[in-house]
Amino acid sequence: MEDGKLTVRAVERALDILLCFTESEDLSLTEISARVSLHKSTVHRLLASLEGKGFVLRDAASDKYRLGFRIWELSANLNHSDDPALILLPDMERLRDQLDETISLYVRDGMERVRVQAVQSNQAIRRVAPIGARLPLYVGASSKILVAFAEPQVQETLMEGPAWPPGLERSAFLQKLDEAKTLGFATSVEEREPGAAAVAVPIFNRAHRLVASLAVSGPSNRLTLEKMMEHAPVLMEAARRMGKMLK
């Protein structure tokens, strides 16, 4: 039994190492060690195993690691036919050109939201968050959308869970969810990070099931509340079009 636990722990640690590359293209041993909170010798052994199987590659010149060919072989067998991140990308690009701000697509994964697609603004000052970024569900415009239009048990689990911030009033949060359902959109101004604002709307598929949150984000001094109110109808119309493309 002890050997089994050690094996599972080694697998979890190896996966944690691979997940480091969701935010960076290449990383040194020191950087990976810091991110997974493991000793360098342990990380080095795991990297050697991953390298041997082709899941990571080491650049001898820079002594940095990056994802290997096995990752791409696995991804080639993904079924992309129903993937909103790919299907909706052209429409997201058009929306970016129309609103001149960053457009993001978020889905709920348990008690977190994940940024599965993004089209960055062409403006010099813009919000940049990596695809694959995981964020809490209790803060931000897209979080309100993903919780407000989800099943009631999602709200209960979120508010009763260990990650719920002690200082966040449940009644105030529920009021924001009700507002989002009534208006059909949600806004946030410097809720998650200083100087950032966003407006988000739900995307429902043809079966009227919530699929994702579509958001416009940018610096709060440019994406003012007035500007977000102007963007909201445009965003909702875009979400209706996108939803018709999804099963």
mmCIF file of C-alpha atoms in Angstrom:
data_model
loop_
_atom_site.group_PDB
_atom_site.id
_atom_site.type_symbol
_atom_site.label_atom_id
_atom_site.label_comp_id
_atom_site.label_asym_id
_atom_site.label_seq_id
_atom_site.Cartn_x
_atom_site.Cartn_y
_atom_site.Cartn_z
ATOM 1 C CA MET A 1 0.000 0.000 0.000
ATOM 2 C CA GLU A 2 2.858 2.333 0.856
ATOM 3 C CA ASP A 3 4.453 1.686 -2.550
ATOM 4 C CA GLY A 4 1.138 2.518 -4.204
ATOM 5 C CA LYS A 5 0.930 5.830 -2.367
ATOM 6 C CA LEU A 6 4.462 6.706 -3.403
ATOM 7 C CA THR A 7 3.672 5.855 -7.024
ATOM 8 C CA VAL A 8 0.554 8.018 -7.035
ATOM 9 C CA ARG A 9 2.460 10.880 -5.404
ATOM 10 C CA ALA A 10 5.152 10.653 -8.070
ATOM 11 C CA VAL A 11 2.501 10.804 -10.796
ATOM 12 C CA GLU A 12 0.872 13.846 -9.167
ATOM 13 C CA ARG A 13 4.229 15.584 -8.927
ATOM 14 C CA ALA A 14 5.039 14.837 -12.571
ATOM 15 C CA LEU A 15 1.673 16.246 -13.623
ATOM 16 C CA ASP A 16 2.285 19.350 -11.507
ATOM 17 C CA ILE A 17 5.538 19.841 -13.401
ATOM 18 C CA LEU A 18 3.771 19.578 -16.762
ATOM 19 C CA LEU A 19 1.135 22.064 -15.605
ATOM 20 C CA CYS A 20 3.893 24.624 -14.982
ATOM 21 C CA PHE A 21 4.074 25.032 -18.754
ATOM 22 C CA THR A 22 0.514 26.359 -19.013
ATOM 23 C CA GLU A 23 1.914 29.825 -18.234
ATOM 24 C CA SER A 24 5.465 29.622 -19.589
ATOM 25 C CA GLU A 25 7.002 28.265 -22.758
ATOM 26 C CA ASP A 26 10.297 27.237 -21.190
ATOM 27 C CA LEU A 27 11.510 26.982 -17.601
ATOM 28 C CA SER A 28 14.733 26.246 -15.766
ATOM 29 C CA LEU A 29 15.100 23.557 -13.109
ATOM 30 C CA THR A 30 15.179 26.274 -10.436
ATOM 31 C CA GLU A 31 11.988 27.888 -11.732
ATOM 32 C CA ILE A 32 10.125 24.578 -11.891
ATOM 33 C CA SER A 33 11.337 23.616 -8.431
ATOM 34 C CA ALA A 34 10.012 26.879 -6.996
ATOM 35 C CA ARG A 35 6.642 26.548 -8.730
ATOM 36 C CA VAL A 36 5.943 23.012 -7.522
ATOM 37 C CA SER A 37 7.604 23.537 -4.107
ATOM 38 C CA LEU A 38 9.862 20.520 -4.435
ATOM 39 C CA HIS A 39 13.600 20.059 -3.951
ATOM 40 C CA LYS A 40 15.683 20.405 -7.098
ATOM 41 C CA SER A 41 16.958 16.832 -6.889
ATOM 42 C CA THR A 42 13.389 15.482 -6.837
ATOM 43 C CA VAL A 43 12.344 17.698 -9.744
ATOM 44 C CA HIS A 44 15.457 16.710 -11.696
ATOM 45 C CA ARG A 45 14.598 12.993 -11.358
ATOM 46 C CA LEU A 46 11.013 13.575 -12.462
ATOM 47 C CA LEU A 47 12.131 15.713 -15.394
ATOM 48 C CA ALA A 48 14.531 12.978 -16.456
ATOM 49 C CA SER A 49 11.643 10.499 -16.545
ATOM 50 C CA LEU A 50 9.412 12.928 -18.463
ATOM 51 C CA GLU A 51 12.237 13.654 -20.880
ATOM 52 C CA GLY A 52 12.819 9.955 -21.420
ATOM 53 C CA LYS A 53 9.182 9.531 -22.458
ATOM 54 C CA GLY A 54 9.250 12.626 -24.688
ATOM 55 C CA PHE A 55 6.924 14.765 -22.585
ATOM 56 C CA VAL A 56 9.579 17.450 -22.008
ATOM 57 C CA LEU A 57 12.701 18.476 -23.858
ATOM 58 C CA ARG A 58 15.820 20.133 -22.450
ATOM 59 C CA ASP A 59 17.616 22.836 -24.380
ATOM 60 C CA ALA A 60 21.309 22.221 -23.748
ATOM 61 C CA ALA A 61 22.271 25.795 -24.641
ATOM 62 C CA SER A 62 19.919 27.510 -22.196
ATOM 63 C CA ASP A 63 19.543 24.553 -19.807
ATOM 64 C CA LYS A 64 15.802 25.128 -19.853
ATOM 65 C CA TYR A 65 12.937 22.701 -20.336
ATOM 66 C CA ARG A 66 9.947 22.907 -22.653
ATOM 67 C CA LEU A 67 7.095 20.605 -23.643
ATOM 68 C CA GLY A 68 8.074 17.688 -25.849
ATOM 69 C CA PHE A 69 6.627 16.006 -28.920
ATOM 70 C CA ARG A 70 4.512 13.516 -26.932
ATOM 71 C CA ILE A 71 2.285 16.367 -25.757
ATOM 72 C CA TRP A 72 1.542 17.317 -29.354
ATOM 73 C CA GLU A 73 0.875 13.703 -30.280
ATOM 74 C CA LEU A 74 -1.703 13.483 -27.513
ATOM 75 C CA SER A 75 -3.328 16.787 -28.458
ATOM 76 C CA ALA A 76 -3.617 15.674 -32.082
ATOM 77 C CA ASN A 77 -6.117 13.024 -30.967
ATOM 78 C CA LEU A 78 -8.398 15.479 -29.163
ATOM 79 C CA ASN A 79 -11.875 15.804 -30.630
ATOM 80 C CA HIS A 80 -12.069 19.488 -31.590
ATOM 81 C CA SER A 81 -15.419 19.289 -33.385
ATOM 82 C CA ASP A 82 -17.354 20.597 -30.363
ATOM 83 C CA ASP A 83 -14.616 22.720 -28.779
ATOM 84 C CA PRO A 84 -15.986 26.242 -28.163
ATOM 85 C CA ALA A 85 -12.448 27.628 -27.871
ATOM 86 C CA LEU A 86 -11.817 26.789 -31.532
ATOM 87 C CA ILE A 87 -15.304 27.203 -32.958
ATOM 88 C CA LEU A 88 -15.773 30.684 -31.490
ATOM 89 C CA LEU A 89 -12.297 32.072 -32.164
ATOM 90 C CA PRO A 90 -13.131 33.816 -35.488
ATOM 91 C CA ASP A 91 -16.142 35.548 -33.911
ATOM 92 C CA MET A 92 -14.019 36.554 -30.918
ATOM 93 C CA GLU A 93 -11.479 38.117 -33.262
ATOM 94 C CA ARG A 94 -14.214 40.107 -34.990
ATOM 95 C CA LEU A 95 -15.536 41.245 -31.620
ATOM 96 C CA ARG A 96 -12.030 42.335 -30.579
ATOM 97 C CA ASP A 97 -11.737 44.422 -33.741
ATOM 98 C CA GLN A 98 -15.158 45.946 -33.091
ATOM 99 C CA LEU A 99 -14.611 46.831 -29.420
ATOM 100 C CA ASP A 100 -10.820 47.199 -29.481
ATOM 101 C CA GLU A 101 -10.380 45.421 -26.161
ATOM 102 C CA THR A 102 -9.286 41.952 -25.060
ATOM 103 C CA ILE A 103 -11.925 39.237 -25.525
ATOM 104 C CA SER A 104 -11.866 36.128 -23.335
ATOM 105 C CA LEU A 105 -13.781 32.886 -23.064
ATOM 106 C CA TYR A 106 -14.113 31.220 -19.658
ATOM 107 C CA VAL A 107 -15.607 27.890 -18.608
ATOM 108 C CA ARG A 108 -16.321 26.567 -15.134
ATOM 109 C CA ASP A 109 -14.224 23.670 -13.863
ATOM 110 C CA GLY A 110 -15.409 22.686 -10.401
ATOM 111 C CA MET A 111 -15.081 25.732 -8.167
ATOM 112 C CA GLU A 112 -12.758 27.596 -10.544
ATOM 113 C CA ARG A 113 -13.039 29.246 -13.919
ATOM 114 C CA VAL A 114 -10.549 28.553 -16.679
ATOM 115 C CA ARG A 115 -9.607 30.900 -19.506
ATOM 116 C CA VAL A 116 -9.874 28.595 -22.518
ATOM 117 C CA GLN A 117 -9.537 31.170 -25.293
ATOM 118 C CA ALA A 118 -8.467 34.802 -25.661
ATOM 119 C CA VAL A 119 -7.927 37.435 -28.321
ATOM 120 C CA GLN A 120 -5.689 40.220 -27.084
ATOM 121 C CA SER A 121 -6.443 43.872 -27.692
ATOM 122 C CA ASN A 122 -4.210 45.674 -30.174
ATOM 123 C CA GLN A 123 -3.886 48.631 -27.841
ATOM 124 C CA ALA A 124 -0.521 49.294 -26.215
ATOM 125 C CA ILE A 125 -1.963 49.137 -22.698
ATOM 126 C CA ARG A 126 -4.053 46.015 -22.275
ATOM 127 C CA ARG A 127 -4.865 43.191 -19.925
ATOM 128 C CA VAL A 128 -2.892 40.046 -20.676
ATOM 129 C CA ALA A 129 -3.772 36.754 -18.993
ATOM 130 C CA PRO A 130 -2.583 33.384 -20.258
ATOM 131 C CA ILE A 131 -4.906 30.794 -21.763
ATOM 132 C CA GLY A 132 -5.297 28.068 -19.188
ATOM 133 C CA ALA A 133 -5.239 30.498 -16.266
ATOM 134 C CA ARG A 134 -7.406 29.285 -13.388
ATOM 135 C CA LEU A 135 -9.243 31.878 -11.316
ATOM 136 C CA PRO A 136 -11.630 31.746 -8.336
ATOM 137 C CA LEU A 137 -15.377 31.743 -8.881
ATOM 138 C CA TYR A 138 -16.185 34.250 -6.162
ATOM 139 C CA VAL A 139 -14.744 37.333 -7.869
ATOM 140 C CA GLY A 140 -14.833 38.877 -11.354
ATOM 141 C CA ALA A 141 -17.460 39.453 -14.038
ATOM 142 C CA SER A 142 -17.097 36.030 -15.666
ATOM 143 C CA SER A 143 -17.269 34.288 -12.290
ATOM 144 C CA LYS A 144 -20.603 35.979 -11.573
ATOM 145 C CA ILE A 145 -21.939 34.791 -14.927
ATOM 146 C CA LEU A 146 -20.732 31.211 -14.527
ATOM 147 C CA VAL A 147 -22.229 30.973 -11.031
ATOM 148 C CA ALA A 148 -25.429 32.977 -11.630
ATOM 149 C CA PHE A 149 -26.529 30.825 -14.562
ATOM 150 C CA ALA A 150 -25.324 27.519 -13.113
ATOM 151 C CA GLU A 151 -27.344 25.020 -11.117
ATOM 152 C CA PRO A 152 -28.295 26.195 -7.575
ATOM 153 C CA GLN A 153 -26.031 23.609 -5.966
ATOM 154 C CA VAL A 154 -23.013 25.297 -7.552
ATOM 155 C CA GLN A 155 -23.751 28.464 -5.578
ATOM 156 C CA GLU A 156 -24.226 26.494 -2.367
ATOM 157 C CA THR A 157 -21.023 24.489 -2.814
ATOM 158 C CA LEU A 158 -19.037 27.621 -3.615
ATOM 159 C CA MET A 159 -20.254 29.645 -0.645
ATOM 160 C CA GLU A 160 -19.897 26.755 1.813
ATOM 161 C CA GLY A 161 -16.507 25.657 0.505
ATOM 162 C CA PRO A 162 -13.153 26.180 2.250
ATOM 163 C CA ALA A 163 -11.930 28.642 -0.390
ATOM 164 C CA TRP A 164 -14.722 31.151 0.299
ATOM 165 C CA PRO A 165 -13.132 34.390 1.645
ATOM 166 C CA PRO A 166 -14.258 35.046 5.246
ATOM 167 C CA GLY A 167 -14.756 38.756 4.566
ATOM 168 C CA LEU A 168 -17.039 38.286 1.562
ATOM 169 C CA GLU A 169 -20.711 38.648 2.478
ATOM 170 C CA ARG A 170 -22.825 35.865 1.009
ATOM 171 C CA SER A 171 -25.905 38.064 0.787
ATOM 172 C CA ALA A 172 -24.040 40.714 -1.221
ATOM 173 C CA PHE A 173 -22.661 38.037 -3.542
ATOM 174 C CA LEU A 174 -26.123 36.562 -4.109
ATOM 175 C CA GLN A 175 -27.458 40.023 -4.887
ATOM 176 C CA LYS A 176 -24.799 40.436 -7.585
ATOM 177 C CA LEU A 177 -25.797 37.070 -9.038
ATOM 178 C CA ASP A 178 -29.452 38.127 -9.140
ATOM 179 C CA GLU A 179 -28.470 41.362 -10.895
ATOM 180 C CA ALA A 180 -26.467 39.398 -13.478
ATOM 181 C CA LYS A 181 -29.452 37.120 -14.214
ATOM 182 C CA THR A 182 -31.809 40.088 -14.473
ATOM 183 C CA LEU A 183 -29.560 42.213 -16.690
ATOM 184 C CA GLY A 184 -28.044 39.371 -18.708
ATOM 185 C CA PHE A 185 -24.506 40.590 -18.016
ATOM 186 C CA ALA A 186 -22.121 41.255 -15.132
ATOM 187 C CA THR A 187 -19.392 43.827 -14.562
ATOM 188 C CA SER A 188 -16.346 44.055 -12.342
ATOM 189 C CA VAL A 189 -14.068 46.974 -11.552
ATOM 190 C CA GLU A 190 -10.797 46.233 -9.772
ATOM 191 C CA GLU A 191 -12.342 43.227 -8.004
ATOM 192 C CA ARG A 192 -9.549 40.781 -8.758
ATOM 193 C CA GLU A 193 -6.649 43.089 -9.600
ATOM 194 C CA PRO A 194 -6.034 46.843 -9.396
ATOM 195 C CA GLY A 195 -6.633 48.838 -12.568
ATOM 196 C CA ALA A 196 -8.634 46.134 -14.358
ATOM 197 C CA ALA A 197 -12.277 46.051 -15.429
ATOM 198 C CA ALA A 198 -14.472 43.604 -17.323
ATOM 199 C CA VAL A 199 -17.993 42.976 -18.538
ATOM 200 C CA ALA A 200 -19.176 39.415 -19.215
ATOM 201 C CA VAL A 201 -22.228 37.615 -20.623
ATOM 202 C CA PRO A 202 -23.333 33.965 -20.768
ATOM 203 C CA ILE A 203 -23.143 31.801 -23.866
ATOM 204 C CA PHE A 204 -25.884 29.156 -24.098
ATOM 205 C CA ASN A 205 -25.774 26.400 -26.688
ATOM 206 C CA ARG A 206 -28.678 25.383 -28.910
ATOM 207 C CA ALA A 207 -30.078 23.247 -26.077
ATOM 208 C CA HIS A 208 -29.981 26.364 -23.865
ATOM 209 C CA ARG A 209 -27.268 24.906 -21.647
ATOM 210 C CA LEU A 210 -24.675 27.292 -20.222
ATOM 211 C CA VAL A 211 -21.404 26.653 -22.042
ATOM 212 C CA ALA A 212 -19.134 29.576 -21.217
ATOM 213 C CA SER A 213 -18.760 33.200 -20.248
ATOM 214 C CA LEU A 214 -17.737 35.724 -22.911
ATOM 215 C CA ALA A 215 -15.897 38.736 -21.512
ATOM 216 C CA VAL A 216 -14.428 42.051 -22.602
ATOM 217 C CA SER A 217 -11.657 43.319 -20.344
ATOM 218 C CA GLY A 218 -9.239 46.211 -20.201
ATOM 219 C CA PRO A 219 -7.759 48.942 -18.008
ATOM 220 C CA SER A 220 -10.397 50.459 -15.735
ATOM 221 C CA ASN A 221 -9.487 54.012 -16.748
ATOM 222 C CA ARG A 222 -10.428 53.134 -20.335
ATOM 223 C CA LEU A 223 -13.084 50.496 -19.776
ATOM 224 C CA THR A 224 -15.269 52.677 -17.579
ATOM 225 C CA LEU A 225 -18.686 51.654 -16.275
ATOM 226 C CA GLU A 226 -20.280 53.839 -18.956
ATOM 227 C CA LYS A 227 -18.208 52.148 -21.652
ATOM 228 C CA MET A 228 -19.081 48.714 -20.300
ATOM 229 C CA MET A 229 -22.765 49.567 -20.482
ATOM 230 C CA GLU A 230 -22.255 50.451 -24.155
ATOM 231 C CA HIS A 231 -20.411 47.188 -24.779
ATOM 232 C CA ALA A 232 -22.933 44.944 -22.969
ATOM 233 C CA PRO A 233 -25.622 44.854 -25.736
ATOM 234 C CA VAL A 234 -22.954 44.207 -28.365
ATOM 235 C CA LEU A 235 -21.507 41.434 -26.238
ATOM 236 C CA MET A 236 -24.925 39.856 -25.626
ATOM 237 C CA GLU A 237 -25.729 39.844 -29.331
ATOM 238 C CA ALA A 238 -22.355 38.256 -30.094
ATOM 239 C CA ALA A 239 -23.013 35.612 -27.430
ATOM 240 C CA ARG A 240 -26.399 34.796 -29.017
ATOM 241 C CA ARG A 241 -24.745 34.283 -32.401
ATOM 242 C CA MET A 242 -21.999 32.174 -30.903
ATOM 243 C CA GLY A 243 -24.469 30.014 -28.990
ATOM 244 C CA LYS A 244 -26.213 29.034 -32.217
ATOM 245 C CA MET A 245 -22.924 27.509 -33.379
ATOM 246 C CA LEU A 246 -22.684 25.155 -30.394
ATOM 247 C CA LYS A 247 -24.463 21.860 -29.850
#
